[in-house]
Amino acid sequence: MDLTQEVKKRVLEGEMDLVGVTSPESLKDAPEGRRPADILPTAKSVVVAAVHVLDSVYDLPYTRYEYTNQFFILNSMLNSMAFKVSRYLESQGYRTLPIPAAYPRVNKEIFGILSHRHAAVQAGLGEMALNNLLTTPQFGSRIRLVSIVTEAALEADPPFEENLCLKTRTECQLACVKNCPVLAISEEGLIDKTKCLHYQEQIMPWSAAELRCGVCIASCPIGENKWKIPAGSRAQKVVEMKELWTGAKW
Ligand code: SF4
Ligand code: SF4
């Protein structure tokens, strides 16, 4: 088995659902400091892996605590797999850096040192949809991502080229835009990350837990999504659940 296949096999054995490879050149237009070569100057490949979050936890807002729980559990799984594959590549003589699934943020800005989403598009996993998230044919945006930057010259996959989101907009009625509790997503596909984060960290802490929102993800019908939230259908329910959990009127 060649090295590319061996790496992909190890990724999938780490309980991942999707894996692809791209080259550092495909990400050369990323902002300075966030390109693979800025992280590892001798990089020759970027491996991207995705794990599918349980569909059941997207029956939001009822399932918000378990959705949040999985967010952190899956980040650990992704980081653990990336560490093991990096250790294997290092044992073969290649400097290799796992890029964390979520943190650290750079200079308190709301993005990481390498965009897993952009790398995943180039590695053929999916597209950037209107919700600004990596959206896959198999699981929509109900995934978490991690990347590995390595000196190993692996065979790159073709970039993803379908227009899943555009083809689905008549069906979804822009549910991700309409259902966002703070209207952080515009119809043009711009996202106000500050608003989104403020909602999750300042407004939504209905308990001591650091809750995650995920309504835009749960709203998207791409991939089989049994518990999707149709446009406008759950907004009142979110308010009721807040009142139930906090004992306060909102
Ligand atoms: S996670 Fe929630 S607040 Fe953030 S963009 Fe999606 S729906 Fe809006
Ligand atoms: S809900 Fe509709 S507009 Fe939003 S990402 Fe999904 S398909 Fe695109």
Short mmCIF file of C-alpha atoms and ligand atoms in Angstrom, two decimals:
data_model
loop_
_atom_site.label_atom_id
_atom_site.label_comp_id
_atom_site.label_asym_id
_atom_site.label_seq_id
_atom_site.Cartn_x
_atom_site.Cartn_y
_atom_site.Cartn_z
CA MET A 1 0.00 0.00 0.00
CA ASP A 2 1.41 3.43 -0.87
CA LEU A 3 1.80 6.16 1.73
CA THR A 4 -1.34 8.11 0.71
CA GLN A 5 -3.53 5.03 1.07
CA GLU A 6 -1.85 4.10 4.34
CA VAL A 7 -2.51 7.57 5.77
CA LYS A 8 -6.16 7.52 4.65
CA LYS A 9 -6.64 4.06 6.11
CA ARG A 10 -5.27 5.21 9.46
CA VAL A 11 -7.53 8.27 9.43
CA LEU A 12 -10.64 6.17 8.79
CA GLU A 13 -9.57 3.63 11.42
CA GLY A 14 -9.53 6.60 13.82
CA GLU A 15 -13.35 6.59 13.49
CA MET A 16 -13.44 9.40 10.94
CA ASP A 17 -16.10 9.41 8.19
CA LEU A 18 -14.41 11.40 5.40
CA VAL A 19 -10.80 12.06 4.43
CA GLY A 20 -9.08 13.92 1.60
CA VAL A 21 -5.70 15.37 0.68
CA THR A 22 -4.76 18.70 -0.88
CA SER A 23 -1.53 20.55 -1.62
CA PRO A 24 -0.23 23.65 0.18
CA GLU A 25 -0.33 25.46 -3.20
CA SER A 26 -4.13 25.09 -3.31
CA LEU A 27 -4.30 27.24 -0.15
CA LYS A 28 -1.70 29.83 -1.17
CA ASP A 29 -4.33 32.62 -1.32
CA ALA A 30 -5.19 32.24 2.39
CA PRO A 31 -4.34 35.28 4.56
CA GLU A 32 -0.67 35.65 5.41
CA GLY A 33 0.21 33.61 8.49
CA ARG A 34 -2.55 31.10 7.86
CA ARG A 35 -1.13 29.22 4.88
CA PRO A 36 0.29 25.70 5.32
CA ALA A 37 3.76 26.99 4.38
CA ASP A 38 3.55 29.59 7.18
CA ILE A 39 2.98 26.77 9.65
CA LEU A 40 5.46 24.27 8.17
CA PRO A 41 7.71 25.79 5.46
CA THR A 42 8.61 22.35 4.07
CA ALA A 43 4.95 21.21 3.85
CA LYS A 44 4.01 19.16 0.80
CA SER A 45 0.50 17.98 1.73
CA VAL A 46 -2.52 18.81 3.86
CA VAL A 47 -4.74 15.94 5.04
CA VAL A 48 -8.30 16.89 6.06
CA ALA A 49 -10.66 14.60 7.98
CA ALA A 50 -14.30 14.93 9.01
CA VAL A 51 -16.38 13.13 11.59
CA HIS A 52 -20.18 13.05 11.39
CA VAL A 53 -21.94 14.41 14.47
CA LEU A 54 -24.92 12.25 15.54
CA ASP A 55 -27.98 13.43 13.58
CA SER A 56 -30.12 12.95 16.68
CA VAL A 57 -28.49 15.89 18.47
CA TYR A 58 -29.72 18.32 15.81
CA ASP A 59 -33.30 18.10 17.06
CA LEU A 60 -32.61 21.53 18.57
CA PRO A 61 -33.31 23.20 20.93
CA TYR A 62 -34.41 20.08 22.89
CA THR A 63 -31.03 18.42 22.33
CA ARG A 64 -28.79 21.42 22.91
CA TYR A 65 -26.91 20.02 25.89
CA GLU A 66 -25.94 16.84 24.04
CA TYR A 67 -25.11 18.82 20.89
CA THR A 68 -22.70 20.89 22.96
CA ASN A 69 -21.31 17.78 24.59
CA GLN A 70 -20.60 16.21 21.20
CA PHE A 71 -18.94 19.38 19.96
CA PHE A 72 -16.25 18.93 22.59
CA ILE A 73 -16.09 15.11 22.48
CA LEU A 74 -15.63 15.10 18.71
CA ASN A 75 -12.95 17.80 18.86
CA SER A 76 -11.02 15.48 21.19
CA MET A 77 -11.53 12.53 18.83
CA LEU A 78 -10.35 14.59 15.86
CA ASN A 79 -7.30 15.86 17.74
CA SER A 80 -6.46 12.38 18.99
CA MET A 81 -6.68 10.86 15.49
CA ALA A 82 -4.60 13.73 14.05
CA PHE A 83 -1.95 13.17 16.72
CA LYS A 84 -1.72 9.44 15.97
CA VAL A 85 -1.49 9.90 12.20
CA SER A 86 1.09 12.68 12.70
CA ARG A 87 3.10 10.38 14.96
CA TYR A 88 3.03 7.70 12.24
CA LEU A 89 4.21 10.17 9.55
CA GLU A 90 6.92 11.48 11.84
CA SER A 91 8.11 7.88 12.41
CA GLN A 92 8.46 7.63 8.61
CA GLY A 93 10.80 10.66 8.63
CA TYR A 94 8.37 13.48 7.73
CA ARG A 95 7.86 16.54 9.91
CA THR A 96 4.10 16.70 10.50
CA LEU A 97 1.85 19.09 12.43
CA PRO A 98 -1.72 18.36 13.49
CA ILE A 99 -3.83 21.56 13.38
CA PRO A 100 -6.31 21.63 16.31
CA ALA A 101 -9.97 21.00 15.54
CA ALA A 102 -11.08 24.21 17.23
CA TYR A 103 -8.50 26.24 19.17
CA PRO A 104 -6.29 28.22 19.50
CA ARG A 105 -7.66 31.42 18.06
CA VAL A 106 -5.07 33.84 16.67
CA ASN A 107 -4.90 37.24 18.41
CA LYS A 108 -8.44 36.71 19.76
CA GLU A 109 -9.71 36.72 16.15
CA ILE A 110 -12.49 34.29 15.38
CA PHE A 111 -10.59 31.91 13.14
CA GLY A 112 -7.79 29.42 13.60
CA ILE A 113 -4.27 29.23 12.20
CA LEU A 114 -5.49 27.26 9.17
CA SER A 115 -9.00 27.13 7.74
CA HIS A 116 -10.12 23.51 7.89
CA ARG A 117 -13.15 24.46 5.79
CA HIS A 118 -11.13 25.89 2.88
CA ALA A 119 -8.71 22.96 3.05
CA ALA A 120 -11.65 20.53 3.01
CA VAL A 121 -13.08 22.11 -0.17
CA GLN A 122 -9.70 21.74 -1.88
CA ALA A 123 -9.40 18.15 -0.61
CA GLY A 124 -12.78 17.29 -2.21
CA LEU A 125 -14.86 16.82 0.95
CA GLY A 126 -17.57 19.39 0.28
CA GLU A 127 -18.39 23.03 -0.47
CA MET A 128 -18.67 26.25 1.52
CA ALA A 129 -22.42 26.80 1.64
CA LEU A 130 -24.39 29.99 2.35
CA ASN A 131 -24.14 29.20 6.07
CA ASN A 132 -20.34 29.65 5.71
CA LEU A 133 -19.74 26.07 6.80
CA LEU A 134 -18.19 23.12 5.05
CA THR A 135 -21.18 21.24 3.67
CA THR A 136 -20.80 17.66 2.51
CA PRO A 137 -23.11 15.62 0.22
CA GLN A 138 -23.26 12.86 2.84
CA PHE A 139 -23.87 14.78 6.09
CA GLY A 140 -24.51 18.42 5.19
CA SER A 141 -22.70 20.62 7.74
CA ARG A 142 -23.29 18.12 10.56
CA ILE A 143 -19.60 17.36 10.84
CA ARG A 144 -16.46 18.47 12.67
CA LEU A 145 -13.10 18.88 10.91
CA VAL A 146 -9.39 18.60 11.56
CA SER A 147 -6.27 19.01 9.37
CA ILE A 148 -2.73 17.64 9.32
CA VAL A 149 0.11 19.51 7.57
CA THR A 150 3.00 17.26 6.54
CA GLU A 151 6.24 17.12 4.61
CA ALA A 152 5.10 13.80 3.09
CA ALA A 153 4.27 14.15 -0.62
CA LEU A 154 0.82 12.54 -0.70
CA GLU A 155 -1.41 12.28 -3.75
CA ALA A 156 -3.90 15.18 -3.79
CA ASP A 157 -7.63 14.64 -4.39
CA PRO A 158 -9.53 16.84 -6.87
CA PRO A 159 -11.29 19.86 -5.30
CA PHE A 160 -15.05 19.72 -4.68
CA GLU A 161 -16.97 21.34 -7.54
CA GLU A 162 -20.71 20.70 -7.07
CA ASN A 163 -23.12 23.49 -6.06
CA LEU A 164 -25.12 21.67 -3.39
CA CYS A 165 -26.37 24.78 -1.59
CA LEU A 166 -27.45 26.63 -4.72
CA LYS A 167 -29.40 23.59 -5.91
CA THR A 168 -31.20 23.23 -2.56
CA ARG A 169 -32.36 26.81 -1.94
CA THR A 170 -35.87 26.35 -3.37
CA GLU A 171 -36.38 23.43 -0.98
CA CYS A 172 -34.81 25.01 2.10
CA GLN A 173 -36.24 28.55 1.67
CA LEU A 174 -32.96 29.90 3.12
CA ALA A 175 -33.69 28.21 6.44
CA CYS A 176 -30.17 28.84 7.80
CA VAL A 177 -30.61 32.60 7.25
CA LYS A 178 -34.18 32.78 8.58
CA ASN A 179 -33.68 30.60 11.65
CA CYS A 180 -30.51 32.22 13.04
CA PRO A 181 -31.65 33.72 16.37
CA VAL A 182 -29.46 36.81 15.90
CA LEU A 183 -29.67 37.10 12.09
CA ALA A 184 -25.92 36.63 11.79
CA ILE A 185 -26.11 35.16 8.26
CA SER A 186 -27.03 37.41 5.34
CA GLU A 187 -28.83 36.25 2.18
CA GLU A 188 -25.63 37.05 0.32
CA GLY A 189 -23.78 34.50 2.44
CA LEU A 190 -21.86 36.87 4.70
CA ILE A 191 -21.64 35.85 8.32
CA ASP A 192 -21.16 38.16 11.26
CA LYS A 193 -18.98 35.90 13.40
CA THR A 194 -18.92 38.40 16.25
CA LYS A 195 -22.72 38.31 16.50
CA CYS A 196 -22.72 34.50 16.35
CA LEU A 197 -20.07 34.15 19.03
CA HIS A 198 -21.66 36.81 21.21
CA TYR A 199 -24.94 34.90 21.05
CA GLN A 200 -23.27 31.64 22.02
CA GLU A 201 -21.06 33.05 24.77
CA GLN A 202 -23.03 35.99 26.18
CA ILE A 203 -26.72 35.55 25.45
CA MET A 204 -27.26 31.81 25.32
CA PRO A 205 -25.50 30.65 28.51
CA TRP A 206 -28.79 29.51 30.04
CA SER A 207 -26.76 27.49 32.52
CA ALA A 208 -23.18 27.15 33.70
CA ALA A 209 -22.46 25.06 30.58
CA GLU A 210 -20.79 26.69 27.58
CA LEU A 211 -23.63 25.92 25.17
CA ARG A 212 -23.33 25.81 21.39
CA CYS A 213 -26.09 27.01 19.07
CA GLY A 214 -26.05 24.98 15.80
CA VAL A 215 -29.46 26.18 14.56
CA CYS A 216 -28.07 27.09 11.12
CA ILE A 217 -26.57 23.59 10.81
CA ALA A 218 -29.76 21.89 11.96
CA SER A 219 -31.80 23.92 9.45
CA CYS A 220 -29.97 22.71 6.33
CA PRO A 221 -31.58 19.81 4.43
CA ILE A 222 -28.41 18.77 2.56
CA GLY A 223 -27.49 15.15 3.22
CA GLU A 224 -30.07 13.04 4.98
CA ASN A 225 -31.20 15.26 7.87
CA LYS A 226 -34.14 13.63 9.67
CA TRP A 227 -34.58 16.34 12.26
CA LYS A 228 -34.05 19.45 10.14
CA ILE A 229 -35.66 22.68 11.31
CA PRO A 230 -37.77 24.11 8.45
CA ALA A 231 -37.48 27.87 7.90
CA GLY A 232 -39.25 29.74 10.69
CA SER A 233 -40.73 26.69 12.38
CA ARG A 234 -38.76 26.51 15.62
CA ALA A 235 -38.11 30.14 16.61
CA GLN A 236 -40.95 30.24 19.17
CA LYS A 237 -39.81 26.89 20.56
CA VAL A 238 -36.29 28.27 21.18
CA VAL A 239 -37.82 31.07 23.25
CA GLU A 240 -40.00 28.62 25.21
CA MET A 241 -37.02 26.38 25.98
CA LYS A 242 -35.02 29.37 27.24
CA GLU A 243 -37.86 30.21 29.60
CA LEU A 244 -38.16 26.63 30.75
CA TRP A 245 -34.43 26.24 31.47
CA THR A 246 -33.85 29.63 33.04
CA GLY A 247 -37.17 30.22 34.76
CA ALA A 248 -37.01 33.71 33.28
CA LYS A 249 -39.05 35.44 30.63
CA TRP A 250 -37.13 36.43 27.48
S1 SF4 B 1 -24.56 29.08 15.24
FE1 SF4 B 1 -26.52 30.02 15.80
S2 SF4 B 1 -26.01 32.19 16.15
FE2 SF4 B 1 -24.33 31.32 14.98
S3 SF4 B 1 -24.82 31.72 12.83
FE3 SF4 B 1 -25.59 29.65 13.31
S4 SF4 B 1 -27.72 30.00 13.91
FE4 SF4 B 1 -26.70 31.98 14.01
S1 SF4 B 2 -30.11 25.91 4.60
FE1 SF4 B 2 -30.28 26.27 2.38
S2 SF4 B 2 -29.18 28.20 1.99
FE2 SF4 B 2 -28.57 27.46 4.02
S3 SF4 B 2 -26.69 26.28 3.66
FE3 SF4 B 2 -28.41 24.82 3.59
S4 SF4 B 2 -29.00 24.69 1.42
FE4 SF4 B 2 -27.72 26.53 1.65
#
